[in-house]
Short mmCIF file of C-alpha atoms in Angstrom, two decimals:
data_model
loop_
_atom_site.label_atom_id
_atom_site.label_comp_id
_atom_site.label_asym_id
_atom_site.label_seq_id
_atom_site.Cartn_x
_atom_site.Cartn_y
_atom_site.Cartn_z
CA MET A 168 0.00 0.00 0.00
CA SER A 169 1.40 3.41 -0.98
CA THR A 170 1.98 6.11 1.62
CA PRO A 171 -0.78 8.78 1.60
CA ASN A 172 0.37 12.09 0.14
CA TRP A 173 -0.87 14.03 3.17
CA ARG A 174 1.40 11.99 5.43
CA ILE A 175 4.49 12.69 3.31
CA SER A 176 3.62 16.38 3.16
CA LEU A 177 3.03 16.58 6.92
CA GLU A 178 6.33 14.86 7.71
CA ASP A 179 8.14 17.24 5.35
CA SER A 180 6.43 20.19 7.07
CA VAL A 181 7.73 19.15 10.48
CA LEU A 182 11.13 18.31 9.02
CA GLY A 183 11.34 21.81 7.57
CA LEU A 184 10.72 23.27 11.03
CA ARG A 185 13.50 21.14 12.52
CA PHE A 186 16.00 21.97 9.80
CA ALA A 187 15.27 25.68 10.17
CA ALA A 188 15.90 25.52 13.92
CA ASP A 189 19.09 23.51 13.31
CA GLU A 190 20.43 26.15 10.90
CA TYR A 191 19.77 28.97 13.34
CA ARG A 192 21.42 27.02 16.14
CA SER A 193 24.53 26.35 14.03
CA ALA A 194 24.75 30.02 13.05
CA LEU A 195 24.35 31.05 16.70
CA ARG A 196 27.22 28.79 17.77
CA LEU A 197 29.46 30.24 15.06
CA ALA A 198 28.62 33.77 16.16
CA GLN A 199 29.31 32.91 19.81
CA SER A 200 32.65 31.43 18.80
CA GLY A 201 33.43 34.55 16.78
CA ARG A 202 32.63 36.80 19.73
CA TRP A 203 34.99 34.78 21.94
CA SER A 204 37.76 35.09 19.34
CA VAL A 205 37.91 38.85 19.95
CA ASN A 206 37.28 38.78 23.69
CA THR A 207 39.07 41.86 25.06
CA ILE A 208 39.82 40.13 28.35
CA ARG A 209 41.79 37.42 26.56
CA LEU A 210 43.55 39.53 23.90
CA LYS A 211 46.48 41.81 24.69
CA GLU A 212 46.37 45.50 23.89
CA LEU A 213 48.85 46.87 21.34
CA PRO A 214 50.51 50.26 21.92
CA GLY A 215 50.61 51.24 18.24
CA ALA A 216 48.65 54.45 17.68
CA ILE A 217 47.90 56.89 14.89
CA SER A 218 46.80 60.51 14.82
CA LEU A 219 43.67 61.50 12.99
CA ARG A 220 43.25 65.01 11.61
CA ASP A 221 40.04 66.27 10.12
CA ALA A 222 38.17 69.52 9.87
CA GLY A 223 36.77 69.07 13.35
CA ALA A 224 40.22 68.46 14.78
CA GLN A 225 41.54 71.64 13.13
CA LEU A 226 38.72 73.67 14.65
CA ARG A 227 39.44 72.20 18.05
CA GLY A 228 43.14 72.81 17.63
CA SER A 229 43.98 69.20 18.51
CA ASP A 230 44.49 65.79 16.95
CA ASP A 231 42.57 62.61 17.71
CA THR A 232 44.71 59.65 18.67
CA LEU A 233 43.59 56.16 17.80
CA ARG A 234 44.92 52.69 18.46
CA PRO A 235 43.66 50.91 15.32
CA TYR A 236 44.10 47.36 16.56
CA ASP A 237 42.34 47.96 19.86
CA ARG A 238 39.52 49.79 18.09
CA ALA A 239 39.12 46.95 15.60
CA VAL A 240 38.87 44.36 18.36
CA VAL A 241 36.26 46.40 20.25
CA GLU A 242 34.16 47.11 17.15
CA ILE A 243 34.25 43.48 15.98
CA GLY A 244 33.25 42.36 19.47
CA GLU A 245 30.31 44.77 19.45
CA LEU A 246 29.18 43.55 16.03
CA PHE A 247 29.39 39.92 17.14
CA THR A 248 27.43 40.77 20.29
CA LEU A 249 24.61 42.23 18.18
CA LEU A 250 24.72 39.21 15.86
CA VAL A 251 24.58 36.78 18.79
CA HIS A 252 21.57 38.61 20.21
CA ASP A 253 19.71 38.54 16.89
CA LEU A 254 20.54 34.89 16.21
CA GLN A 255 19.59 33.89 19.75
CA ASP A 256 16.18 35.43 19.19
CA ALA A 257 15.81 33.83 15.74
CA TYR A 258 16.87 30.41 17.02
CA GLU A 259 14.46 30.60 19.93
CA ARG A 260 11.62 31.58 17.61
CA ALA A 261 12.41 28.75 15.20
CA ALA A 262 12.77 26.19 17.99
CA LEU A 263 9.42 27.19 19.50
CA LEU A 264 7.75 26.90 16.09
CA TYR A 265 9.26 23.43 15.76
CA ALA A 266 8.06 22.40 19.23
CA TYR A 267 4.54 23.78 18.80
CA GLY A 268 4.28 22.62 15.19
CA ALA A 269 5.30 19.03 15.86
CA THR A 270 2.98 18.89 18.86
CA TRP A 271 0.09 20.26 16.82
CA ALA A 272 0.67 17.60 14.17
CA VAL A 273 0.57 14.79 16.77
CA GLU A 274 -2.66 16.13 18.25
CA GLN A 275 -4.31 16.33 14.83
CA ILE A 276 -3.46 12.71 14.04
CA ALA A 277 -4.66 11.61 17.47
CA LEU A 278 -7.99 13.31 16.74
CA GLY A 279 -8.35 11.38 13.49
CA ARG A 280 -7.49 14.26 11.15
CA THR A 281 -5.16 14.20 8.15
CA PRO A 282 -3.52 17.63 7.76
CA ALA A 283 -1.12 18.08 4.86
CA SER A 284 1.00 20.67 6.68
CA VAL A 285 1.59 22.16 10.10
CA GLU A 286 -0.52 25.09 11.25
CA VAL A 287 0.72 27.35 14.04
CA ARG A 288 -0.81 30.65 15.15
CA THR A 289 1.91 33.26 15.48
CA ASP A 290 2.17 36.85 16.64
CA ALA A 291 3.68 39.78 14.73
CA ALA A 292 7.19 38.64 15.72
CA GLY A 293 6.64 35.18 14.26
CA ARG A 294 6.44 33.42 17.61
CA PRO A 295 3.72 30.94 18.58
CA VAL A 296 0.81 32.80 20.14
CA PRO A 297 0.90 32.36 23.93
CA GLY A 298 -1.77 30.01 25.14
CA PRO A 299 -2.42 26.38 25.90
CA ARG A 300 0.06 24.11 24.15
CA PRO A 301 -1.60 21.25 22.24
CA GLU A 302 -2.05 18.34 24.67
CA ILE A 303 -0.71 15.06 23.35
CA ARG A 304 0.42 13.03 26.35
CA GLY A 305 -3.04 11.55 26.88
CA HIS A 306 -2.86 9.93 23.45
CA LEU A 307 0.57 8.39 23.90
CA GLU A 308 0.23 6.12 26.94
CA ARG A 309 1.58 3.11 25.03
CA MET A 310 4.42 4.92 23.28
CA ALA A 311 7.96 3.94 24.22
CA GLY A 312 9.89 7.01 25.33
CA LEU A 313 6.91 8.86 26.74
CA GLY A 314 8.98 9.71 29.81
CA ASP A 315 11.56 11.53 27.64
CA LEU A 316 8.78 13.58 26.07
CA GLU A 317 7.36 14.51 29.47
CA ASP A 318 10.80 15.44 30.85
CA ALA A 319 11.47 17.67 27.84
CA LEU A 320 8.10 19.36 28.29
CA ILE A 321 8.75 19.99 31.98
CA ASP A 322 12.07 21.67 31.15
CA LEU A 323 10.51 23.85 28.46
CA ILE A 324 7.69 24.96 30.75
CA ALA A 325 10.23 25.77 33.48
CA CYS A 326 12.19 27.99 31.06
CA GLU A 327 9.06 29.75 29.86
CA ASP A 328 7.82 30.28 33.43
CA ALA A 329 11.24 31.65 34.40
CA ARG A 330 11.06 34.23 31.61
CA ALA A 331 7.59 35.32 32.63
CA TYR A 332 8.69 35.66 36.26
CA GLY A 333 11.88 37.50 35.37
CA ASN A 334 10.00 39.93 33.11
CA GLU A 335 7.46 40.66 35.84
CA LEU A 336 10.26 41.48 38.29
CA ALA A 337 11.94 43.68 35.69
CA LYS A 338 8.78 45.82 35.50
CA LEU A 339 8.93 46.74 39.20
CA PRO A 340 9.96 50.37 39.85
CA SER A 341 12.67 49.27 42.28
CA LEU A 342 14.25 45.99 43.28
CA GLY A 343 15.84 44.92 46.52
CA ASP A 344 18.86 42.63 46.56
CA HIS A 345 16.64 39.57 46.89
CA GLU A 346 14.36 40.56 43.99
CA ALA A 347 17.31 41.53 41.79
CA GLY A 348 18.97 38.19 42.44
CA ALA A 349 15.76 36.33 41.68
CA MET A 350 15.28 38.30 38.46
CA HIS A 351 18.78 37.53 37.16
CA LYS A 352 18.44 33.88 38.10
CA ALA A 353 15.10 33.62 36.30
CA LEU A 354 16.36 35.36 33.16
CA ASP A 355 19.45 33.15 33.10
CA LYS A 356 17.15 30.13 33.15
CA ALA A 357 15.04 31.68 30.40
CA ARG A 358 18.06 31.80 28.07
CA GLY A 359 17.66 28.04 27.74
CA ILE A 360 14.25 28.32 26.02
CA GLY A 361 15.71 27.73 22.57
CA ASN A 362 17.49 24.51 23.47
CA ALA A 363 14.58 23.31 25.61
CA ALA A 364 12.11 23.93 22.78
CA HIS A 365 14.38 22.19 20.28
CA LEU A 366 14.72 19.12 22.50
CA PHE A 367 10.97 18.97 23.04
CA GLY A 368 10.45 19.35 19.31
CA VAL A 369 12.67 16.32 18.70
CA GLN A 370 10.64 14.28 21.17
CA ALA A 371 7.36 15.50 19.66
CA GLU A 372 8.59 14.58 16.18
CA ARG A 373 9.27 11.06 17.43
CA ALA A 374 5.77 11.02 18.86
CA LEU A 375 4.49 12.01 15.43
CA GLN A 376 5.95 8.85 13.96
CA TYR A 377 4.12 6.85 16.62
CA ALA A 378 0.91 8.74 15.87
CA LEU A 379 1.24 8.08 12.15
CA ASN A 380 2.23 4.44 12.43
CA VAL A 381 -0.06 3.42 15.29
CA LEU A 382 -2.82 5.92 16.07
CA ALA A 383 -3.67 6.78 12.47
CA LYS A 384 -4.00 3.13 11.55
CA GLU A 385 -6.16 2.40 14.57
CA ARG A 386 -8.54 5.17 13.56
CA GLN A 387 -8.94 3.95 10.00
CA PRO A 388 -12.34 2.40 9.33
CA GLN A 389 -12.08 -1.38 9.22
CA PRO A 390 -13.80 -3.31 6.41
CA GLU A 391 -16.83 -5.25 7.50
CA SER A 392 -16.26 -8.98 7.69
CA GLY A 393 -18.29 -11.10 5.30
CA ARG A 394 -21.20 -13.06 6.64
CA ALA A 395 -21.03 -16.84 6.70
#
């Protein structure tokens, strides 16, 4: 029996989400490595300097002195820092889309539907709209590896809750030492959302294979047996 076209299309849809998240993660790691390569704490300063004269310097009656190597290192570090920030945000967005998308696909199959592609509601920034995540655990009681899926979900929820808590503390007009420490701890935890979402997405994609190979077949109408 040939594989239904909707199944192939749905698997490709989830695969596209995973590959997108993988590419952003790889780019993020390269940017982080690049930022470390020009870390000013690790590199030594060079004394070589030049004098810059321009119209402004003539009006001021003075020259500007510049250490070109030191300036290059600082500017490159600043550019890498901006790139890391942007890629961190892009990776997190892609990983969340992967996690929500794969979960949505599992839920649809468990409900007896046959979607040809993933559907995820997003906000203006391209992130999944906050709200209840599709519930799939109740359909997967017999699936091997259910514990890994649940552990990954717990970690993702913890990261998302940490961000919400940290952002609430950041809105306070003033913070004591205890609140400031709690805020930084929460936001540090929240930086793991991308990796947590990616890991959960991997587990949800495995659950999709179970849903397609087991649940979908169980929900297919069975031919009536002939009468004797």
